[in-house]
mmCIF file of C-alpha atoms in Angstrom:
data_model
loop_
_atom_site.group_PDB
_atom_site.id
_atom_site.type_symbol
_atom_site.label_atom_id
_atom_site.label_comp_id
_atom_site.label_asym_id
_atom_site.label_seq_id
_atom_site.Cartn_x
_atom_site.Cartn_y
_atom_site.Cartn_z
ATOM 1 C CA MET A 1 6.685 -26.029 111.420
ATOM 2 C CA SER A 2 7.878 -28.223 114.297
ATOM 3 C CA THR A 3 11.599 -29.386 114.997
ATOM 4 C CA ALA A 4 10.717 -32.927 114.395
ATOM 5 C CA ARG A 5 8.607 -32.132 111.373
ATOM 6 C CA ALA A 6 11.417 -30.085 109.821
ATOM 7 C CA THR A 7 14.270 -32.619 110.563
ATOM 8 C CA ARG A 8 12.108 -35.424 109.189
ATOM 9 C CA THR A 9 11.541 -33.160 105.670
ATOM 10 C CA GLY A 10 15.156 -32.792 105.617
ATOM 11 C CA ARG A 11 15.879 -36.209 105.675
ATOM 12 C CA VAL A 12 13.595 -37.103 102.974
ATOM 13 C CA ALA A 13 14.801 -34.131 100.760
ATOM 14 C CA GLN A 14 18.469 -35.250 101.923
ATOM 15 C CA THR A 15 17.837 -38.759 100.194
ATOM 16 C CA ALA A 16 16.053 -37.685 97.171
ATOM 17 C CA ARG A 17 19.250 -35.842 96.180
ATOM 18 C CA ALA A 18 21.346 -39.080 96.853
ATOM 19 C CA ASP A 19 18.865 -41.376 95.099
ATOM 20 C CA GLN A 20 19.078 -38.520 91.988
ATOM 21 C CA ALA A 21 22.639 -38.357 92.533
ATOM 22 C CA ALA A 22 22.792 -42.443 92.406
ATOM 23 C CA ALA A 23 20.373 -42.438 89.410
ATOM 24 C CA VAL A 24 22.749 -40.422 87.211
ATOM 25 C CA ALA A 25 26.235 -42.573 88.149
ATOM 26 C CA THR A 26 24.176 -46.004 87.015
ATOM 27 C CA ALA A 27 22.532 -44.800 83.956
ATOM 28 C CA ALA A 28 26.190 -43.263 82.581
ATOM 29 C CA THR A 29 27.633 -46.924 83.146
ATOM 30 C CA ALA A 30 24.872 -49.219 82.559
ATOM 31 C CA ALA A 31 25.048 -50.989 79.315
ATOM 32 C CA PRO A 32 23.638 -48.699 77.123
ATOM 33 C CA ASN A 33 20.138 -49.581 74.959
ATOM 34 C CA THR A 34 21.548 -50.675 71.585
ATOM 35 C CA THR A 35 18.402 -49.559 70.267
ATOM 36 C CA ALA A 36 17.898 -45.703 71.483
ATOM 37 C CA GLY A 37 21.581 -45.649 71.641
ATOM 38 C CA ILE A 38 22.469 -42.840 74.252
ATOM 39 C CA ALA A 39 20.884 -43.112 77.484
ATOM 40 C CA THR A 40 18.023 -40.701 78.019
ATOM 41 C CA GLY A 41 18.264 -40.321 81.833
ATOM 42 C CA PRO A 42 19.884 -37.071 83.598
ATOM 43 C CA ALA A 43 23.288 -36.265 82.069
ATOM 44 C CA ARG A 44 26.174 -36.781 84.276
ATOM 45 C CA ILE A 45 28.667 -33.858 84.513
ATOM 46 C CA VAL A 46 32.518 -34.632 85.639
ATOM 47 C CA ARG A 47 34.554 -32.743 87.746
ATOM 48 C CA GLN A 48 38.307 -33.079 86.986
ATOM 49 C CA SER A 49 41.121 -31.471 86.946
ATOM 50 C CA THR A 50 41.978 -28.585 84.443
ATOM 51 C CA ARG A 51 44.784 -26.680 82.515
ATOM 52 C CA ALA A 52 44.836 -23.035 81.131
ATOM 53 C CA GLU A 53 41.784 -23.681 78.098
ATOM 54 C CA GLU A 54 39.694 -25.370 80.702
ATOM 55 C CA ARG A 55 40.222 -22.250 83.365
ATOM 56 C CA SER A 56 39.702 -19.881 80.257
ATOM 57 C CA TRP A 57 36.388 -21.065 78.802
ATOM 58 C CA SER A 58 35.080 -22.153 82.711
ATOM 59 C CA ALA A 59 35.802 -18.895 84.051
ATOM 60 C CA ASP A 60 34.195 -15.547 84.117
ATOM 61 C CA PRO A 61 33.551 -13.144 81.916
ATOM 62 C CA TYR A 62 32.694 -16.730 79.501
ATOM 63 C CA SER A 63 30.836 -18.063 82.109
ATOM 64 C CA ASP A 64 29.152 -15.012 82.910
ATOM 65 C CA ALA A 65 28.458 -14.290 79.418
ATOM 66 C CA LEU A 66 26.557 -18.028 78.733
ATOM 67 C CA ARG A 67 24.131 -17.746 81.925
ATOM 68 C CA ALA A 68 23.275 -14.485 80.891
ATOM 69 C CA GLY A 69 23.101 -15.715 77.563
ATOM 70 C CA ARG A 70 24.694 -12.457 75.243
ATOM 71 C CA GLY A 71 27.689 -10.759 75.279
ATOM 72 C CA PRO A 72 30.003 -8.847 74.059
ATOM 73 C CA LEU A 73 32.636 -11.623 74.449
ATOM 74 C CA PHE A 74 35.528 -11.088 72.188
ATOM 75 C CA LEU A 75 39.149 -13.124 72.188
ATOM 76 C CA SER A 76 41.881 -10.951 72.389
ATOM 77 C CA ARG A 77 45.448 -11.454 71.415
ATOM 78 C CA ALA A 78 48.282 -9.383 73.185
ATOM 79 C CA ASP A 79 48.613 -6.895 70.582
ATOM 80 C CA GLY A 80 45.096 -6.080 71.278
ATOM 81 C CA TRP A 81 43.360 -7.779 68.533
ATOM 82 C CA LEU A 82 39.803 -8.513 69.243
ATOM 83 C CA LEU A 83 37.385 -11.090 67.970
ATOM 84 C CA PRO A 84 34.039 -10.932 68.562
ATOM 85 C CA LEU A 85 31.968 -14.149 69.509
ATOM 86 C CA GLU A 86 28.601 -14.519 68.534
ATOM 87 C CA VAL A 87 26.995 -15.339 72.400
ATOM 88 C CA GLU A 88 24.056 -14.570 71.278
ATOM 89 C CA ARG A 89 23.910 -17.038 68.129
ATOM 90 C CA TRP A 90 25.669 -19.941 70.486
ATOM 91 C CA CYS A 91 22.870 -19.480 73.076
ATOM 92 C CA ALA A 92 19.794 -19.130 70.477
ATOM 93 C CA ASP A 93 18.203 -21.897 68.887
ATOM 94 C CA ALA A 94 19.772 -23.565 65.475
ATOM 95 C CA ASP A 95 19.571 -21.540 62.811
ATOM 96 C CA ALA A 96 19.716 -22.201 58.763
ATOM 97 C CA ALA A 97 23.126 -23.009 58.662
ATOM 98 C CA ASP A 98 23.095 -24.872 61.859
ATOM 99 C CA LEU A 99 20.212 -27.066 60.381
ATOM 100 C CA GLU A 100 21.965 -27.507 56.996
ATOM 101 C CA VAL A 101 24.785 -28.604 58.641
ATOM 102 C CA LEU A 102 22.668 -31.292 61.109
ATOM 103 C CA ARG A 103 20.708 -32.531 57.926
ATOM 104 C CA ARG A 104 24.277 -34.009 56.990
ATOM 105 C CA CYS A 105 25.178 -35.466 59.800
ATOM 106 C CA GLU A 106 25.024 -39.786 60.137
ATOM 107 C CA GLY A 107 24.686 -41.930 62.821
ATOM 108 C CA ALA A 108 25.254 -40.913 66.572
ATOM 109 C CA VAL A 109 26.695 -37.249 66.698
ATOM 110 C CA LEU A 110 29.572 -35.735 68.850
ATOM 111 C CA ASP A 111 29.560 -32.035 69.174
ATOM 112 C CA VAL A 112 33.153 -31.115 70.227
ATOM 113 C CA GLY A 113 33.053 -28.057 72.453
ATOM 114 C CA CYS A 114 29.146 -27.903 72.202
ATOM 115 C CA GLY A 115 29.095 -24.380 74.215
ATOM 116 C CA PRO A 116 25.390 -23.986 75.209
ATOM 117 C CA GLY A 117 24.043 -26.851 73.343
ATOM 118 C CA ARG A 118 21.802 -25.502 70.408
ATOM 119 C CA LEU A 119 23.249 -28.520 68.126
ATOM 120 C CA VAL A 120 23.205 -30.901 70.576
ATOM 121 C CA ALA A 121 19.493 -29.482 71.683
ATOM 122 C CA ALA A 122 18.256 -29.556 67.864
ATOM 123 C CA LEU A 123 19.627 -33.134 67.373
ATOM 124 C CA GLY A 124 17.305 -34.654 70.166
ATOM 125 C CA THR A 125 14.367 -33.040 69.293
ATOM 126 C CA ARG A 126 14.487 -34.435 66.155
ATOM 127 C CA GLY A 127 15.285 -38.004 67.506
ATOM 128 C CA ARG A 128 18.835 -38.001 66.919
ATOM 129 C CA ARG A 129 21.206 -39.876 69.257
ATOM 130 C CA ALA A 130 23.586 -36.493 70.090
ATOM 131 C CA LEU A 131 26.613 -36.093 72.910
ATOM 132 C CA GLY A 132 28.549 -32.693 73.665
ATOM 133 C CA ILE A 133 31.539 -32.330 75.279
ATOM 134 C CA ASP A 134 33.113 -28.960 76.314
ATOM 135 C CA VAL A 135 35.345 -27.691 79.181
ATOM 136 C CA SER A 136 32.997 -25.286 80.662
ATOM 137 C CA GLU A 137 31.098 -26.163 83.226
ATOM 138 C CA ALA A 138 28.296 -23.293 82.706
ATOM 139 C CA ALA A 139 27.846 -24.339 78.903
ATOM 140 C CA VAL A 140 27.820 -28.338 80.072
ATOM 141 C CA ALA A 141 24.929 -27.265 82.487
ATOM 142 C CA ARG A 142 23.061 -25.268 80.128
ATOM 143 C CA THR A 143 23.161 -27.902 77.137
ATOM 144 C CA VAL A 144 21.714 -29.917 79.877
ATOM 145 C CA ARG A 145 18.734 -27.468 80.850
ATOM 146 C CA SER A 146 17.966 -27.257 77.498
ATOM 147 C CA GLY A 147 17.453 -30.875 76.947
ATOM 148 C CA GLY A 148 20.830 -32.198 75.706
ATOM 149 C CA GLN A 149 23.126 -34.792 76.591
ATOM 150 C CA ALA A 150 26.447 -33.108 77.628
ATOM 151 C CA LEU A 151 29.686 -34.073 79.286
ATOM 152 C CA ARG A 152 32.386 -31.931 80.790
ATOM 153 C CA ARG A 153 35.732 -33.597 79.236
ATOM 154 C CA SER A 154 38.579 -33.015 77.012
ATOM 155 C CA VAL A 155 38.464 -34.164 73.705
ATOM 156 C CA PHE A 156 42.119 -35.505 74.048
ATOM 157 C CA GLU A 157 40.945 -36.964 77.005
ATOM 158 C CA PRO A 158 38.884 -40.759 77.060
ATOM 159 C CA LEU A 159 35.614 -40.480 75.924
ATOM 160 C CA PRO A 160 32.306 -42.578 75.912
ATOM 161 C CA GLY A 161 31.862 -44.623 71.995
ATOM 162 C CA GLU A 162 35.571 -44.017 70.781
ATOM 163 C CA GLY A 163 36.067 -45.255 67.173
ATOM 164 C CA ARG A 164 32.044 -45.787 67.121
ATOM 165 C CA TRP A 165 30.309 -41.978 66.067
ATOM 166 C CA GLY A 166 28.949 -41.575 63.265
ATOM 167 C CA THR A 167 29.883 -38.060 62.659
ATOM 168 C CA ALA A 168 31.577 -35.399 64.863
ATOM 169 C CA LEU A 169 31.352 -31.711 64.556
ATOM 170 C CA LEU A 170 33.964 -28.819 65.127
ATOM 171 C CA VAL A 171 31.718 -25.969 64.534
ATOM 172 C CA ASP A 172 31.892 -22.069 66.139
ATOM 173 C CA GLY A 173 35.495 -22.190 65.398
ATOM 174 C CA ASN A 174 36.494 -25.478 67.228
ATOM 175 C CA VAL A 175 38.643 -26.587 64.725
ATOM 176 C CA GLY A 176 41.100 -23.890 66.694
ATOM 177 C CA ILE A 177 40.987 -25.883 69.826
ATOM 178 C CA GLY A 178 44.273 -26.718 71.393
ATOM 179 C CA GLY A 179 45.892 -24.771 68.821
ATOM 180 C CA ASP A 180 47.548 -27.304 66.805
ATOM 181 C CA PRO A 181 44.861 -28.433 63.796
ATOM 182 C CA ARG A 182 46.690 -31.615 62.730
ATOM 183 C CA ALA A 183 46.793 -33.083 66.539
ATOM 184 C CA LEU A 184 43.315 -32.269 66.469
ATOM 185 C CA LEU A 185 42.482 -34.144 63.257
ATOM 186 C CA ALA A 186 44.327 -37.154 64.360
ATOM 187 C CA ARG A 187 42.307 -37.198 67.517
ATOM 188 C CA MET A 188 39.407 -36.848 65.872
ATOM 189 C CA ALA A 189 39.926 -39.852 63.191
ATOM 190 C CA GLN A 190 40.555 -41.761 66.856
ATOM 191 C CA LEU A 191 36.598 -41.101 67.563
ATOM 192 C CA LEU A 192 34.749 -41.809 64.513
ATOM 193 C CA ASP A 193 33.841 -44.771 63.092
ATOM 194 C CA SER A 194 35.525 -46.414 59.596
ATOM 195 C CA GLU A 195 33.320 -44.833 57.453
ATOM 196 C CA GLY A 196 32.593 -41.708 60.048
ATOM 197 C CA LEU A 197 31.887 -37.798 59.254
ATOM 198 C CA LEU A 198 33.806 -34.848 60.089
ATOM 199 C CA ILE A 199 32.292 -31.476 59.332
ATOM 200 C CA VAL A 200 34.324 -28.270 60.324
ATOM 201 C CA GLU A 201 33.557 -24.880 60.148
ATOM 202 C CA THR A 202 36.326 -22.648 59.031
ATOM 203 C CA VAL A 203 36.365 -19.213 58.896
ATOM 204 C CA PRO A 204 35.400 -17.007 55.744
ATOM 205 C CA VAL A 205 38.723 -16.015 54.978
ATOM 206 C CA PRO A 206 40.631 -18.672 52.594
ATOM 207 C CA ASP A 207 44.515 -17.941 52.959
ATOM 208 C CA LEU A 208 44.105 -17.644 57.188
ATOM 209 C CA ASP A 209 46.261 -20.290 58.753
ATOM 210 C CA GLU A 210 47.305 -19.079 62.004
ATOM 211 C CA ARG A 211 48.490 -20.269 65.044
ATOM 212 C CA VAL A 212 47.947 -17.325 68.308
ATOM 213 C CA VAL A 213 48.023 -17.380 72.061
ATOM 214 C CA VAL A 214 44.316 -15.808 73.063
ATOM 215 C CA HIS A 215 42.087 -15.176 76.123
ATOM 216 C CA VAL A 216 38.594 -14.490 76.503
ATOM 217 C CA THR A 217 37.550 -11.061 77.636
ATOM 218 C CA ASP A 218 34.343 -8.623 78.060
ATOM 219 C CA ALA A 219 33.840 -5.273 77.108
ATOM 220 C CA ARG A 220 35.039 -4.035 80.749
ATOM 221 C CA GLY A 221 38.554 -5.679 79.862
ATOM 222 C CA THR A 222 37.946 -8.910 82.313
ATOM 223 C CA ALA A 223 40.355 -11.718 81.169
ATOM 224 C CA GLY A 224 40.892 -14.713 81.378
ATOM 225 C CA THR A 225 43.641 -17.020 81.220
ATOM 226 C CA PRO A 226 45.692 -17.228 78.201
ATOM 227 C CA PHE A 227 45.708 -20.243 76.109
ATOM 228 C CA PRO A 228 46.600 -21.723 72.339
ATOM 229 C CA TRP A 229 44.064 -21.580 69.556
ATOM 230 C CA ALA A 230 43.973 -21.584 65.767
ATOM 231 C CA ARG A 231 42.188 -20.276 62.939
ATOM 232 C CA LEU A 232 41.732 -21.649 59.614
ATOM 233 C CA GLY A 233 40.273 -21.125 56.231
ATOM 234 C CA THR A 234 39.026 -23.760 54.050
ATOM 235 C CA PRO A 235 42.412 -24.419 52.024
ATOM 236 C CA ALA A 236 44.437 -24.248 55.096
ATOM 237 C CA LEU A 237 42.176 -27.056 56.618
ATOM 238 C CA LEU A 238 42.159 -28.974 53.758
ATOM 239 C CA ARG A 239 46.027 -28.982 53.763
ATOM 240 C CA HIS A 240 46.150 -30.246 57.087
ATOM 241 C CA ALA A 241 43.838 -32.571 57.018
ATOM 242 C CA ASP A 242 45.065 -34.189 53.757
ATOM 243 C CA ARG A 243 48.479 -34.540 55.967
ATOM 244 C CA ALA A 244 46.483 -36.044 58.304
ATOM 245 C CA GLY A 245 44.945 -38.779 56.676
ATOM 246 C CA TRP A 246 41.556 -37.065 55.467
ATOM 247 C CA ARG A 247 39.847 -36.334 52.396
ATOM 248 C CA ALA A 248 37.162 -33.901 51.433
ATOM 249 C CA VAL A 249 33.676 -34.755 50.297
ATOM 250 C CA ASP A 250 31.907 -31.646 50.207
ATOM 251 C CA GLN A 251 31.918 -27.944 51.011
ATOM 252 C CA TRP A 252 29.451 -25.433 51.318
ATOM 253 C CA THR A 253 28.819 -22.128 52.461
ATOM 254 C CA ALA A 254 25.099 -20.614 54.223
ATOM 255 C CA GLY A 255 24.610 -17.754 56.359
ATOM 256 C CA GLY A 256 27.820 -16.215 55.309
ATOM 257 C CA ARG A 257 29.849 -19.253 57.222
ATOM 258 C CA CYS A 258 32.015 -21.613 55.343
ATOM 259 C CA PHE A 259 31.999 -25.936 55.884
ATOM 260 C CA ALA A 260 33.987 -28.640 54.754
ATOM 261 C CA ALA A 261 32.920 -32.464 55.252
ATOM 262 C CA LEU A 262 35.742 -34.880 55.774
ATOM 263 C CA ARG A 263 36.032 -38.465 55.674
ATOM 264 C CA HIS A 264 39.767 -40.416 56.923
ATOM 265 C CA ARG A 265 41.255 -42.174 53.726
ATOM 266 C CA GLY A 266 41.708 -45.790 53.722
ATOM 267 C CA ARG A 267 41.370 -45.682 57.550
ATOM 268 C CA ASP A 268 40.574 -49.518 58.074
ATOM 269 C CA ARG A 269 39.627 -50.098 62.381
ATOM 270 C CA SER A 270 38.747 -52.907 63.519
ATOM 271 C CA ARG A 271 35.496 -52.279 65.566
ATOM 272 C CA ASN A 272 37.316 -53.416 69.128
ATOM 273 C CA SER A 273 34.294 -55.233 71.298
ATOM 274 C CA SER A 274 35.544 -53.720 74.813
ATOM 275 C CA ALA A 275 35.004 -50.262 73.316
ATOM 276 C CA GLU A 276 32.118 -48.003 74.738
ATOM 277 C CA PRO A 277 29.085 -47.363 72.406
ATOM 278 C CA PRO A 278 28.559 -43.892 72.451
ATOM 279 C CA ASN A 279 26.701 -42.208 75.571
ATOM 280 C CA ASN A 280 27.888 -44.737 77.810
ATOM 281 C CA ALA A 281 29.439 -42.374 80.263
ATOM 282 C CA ALA A 282 29.504 -38.741 80.930
ATOM 283 C CA VAL A 283 32.921 -37.049 80.490
ATOM 284 C CA ASN A 284 34.103 -33.501 79.731
ATOM 285 C CA SER A 285 36.002 -31.537 76.715
ATOM 286 C CA SER A 286 39.470 -29.369 77.003
ATOM 287 C CA GLN A 287 42.177 -28.738 74.752
ATOM 288 C CA ARG A 288 45.209 -31.285 75.626
ATOM 289 C CA ALA A 289 45.678 -34.335 77.596
ATOM 290 C CA VAL A 290 45.515 -34.144 81.159
ATOM 291 C CA LYS A 291 45.185 -36.428 83.875
ATOM 292 C CA SER A 292 41.933 -36.934 85.026
ATOM 293 C CA ALA A 293 41.203 -36.873 88.681
ATOM 294 C CA ALA A 294 38.542 -39.166 90.184
ATOM 295 C CA ASP A 295 34.935 -38.906 88.909
ATOM 296 C CA SER A 296 32.489 -36.672 90.802
ATOM 297 C CA PRO A 297 29.229 -36.881 89.538
ATOM 298 C CA VAL A 298 26.734 -33.636 89.724
ATOM 299 C CA ALA A 299 23.222 -33.718 89.050
ATOM 300 C CA PRO A 300 22.565 -31.211 87.024
ATOM 301 C CA ALA A 301 20.662 -28.043 88.745
#
């Protein structure tokens, strides 16, 4: 190939990449289609400043496990306690227990801590409006590759469609985000609409109610940055939920996993006409409020 032709080819490719990035940013900020709800264009991944939790879930060994689609991977405490993480299940298609959760979803669905995105992808294939948020760039990228809509932002940061989501999901242990269940439940009340449904997965140990500092580690002992986490059985969840203004509307088990569905009691939130509808922008999830850096769109690979 001649030098001149190679130069022209490189310029065409550069222009195409720039056009793609511009299209992503435009799709993320344009007024939503009121019929479709969530934009169907490419997802926009936003880079932001990080906290310890984000570094833990965004760096090795967690990212390596998600990219490989397999473990072993663990949450570890300082005393040597290890909790196996179900990476293979997270990276597989939605199973029967997952599908039972999705069957109960109402309206547009926000999956908090979506991981590699199996629930978001499953909702999308069923024609449901869904958005995943996660602090892990590897998780967001895998969700996008699976065909789901995903954003990288903390649940405690400003999110698209606050106060207008029909259902929010805290599954796969994500009720533990931030190590403060009551603060997380209060935040979820802000994200859902006045009749919104919160579905939470709990651990199958009824009397468990713990706040711990953990880190992610693999079989080689490679350790991530420590971060706060919580683990709740269903009775503990319901106690925290009651104090945060929630009431239980259903409880069930499936595939050895435990779930509860909650609605907020007597919350008469007025609909803010200036609020973003669901899926109007792409953003990321973390475990605590942080000051966001300037948005920097990144087209998915």
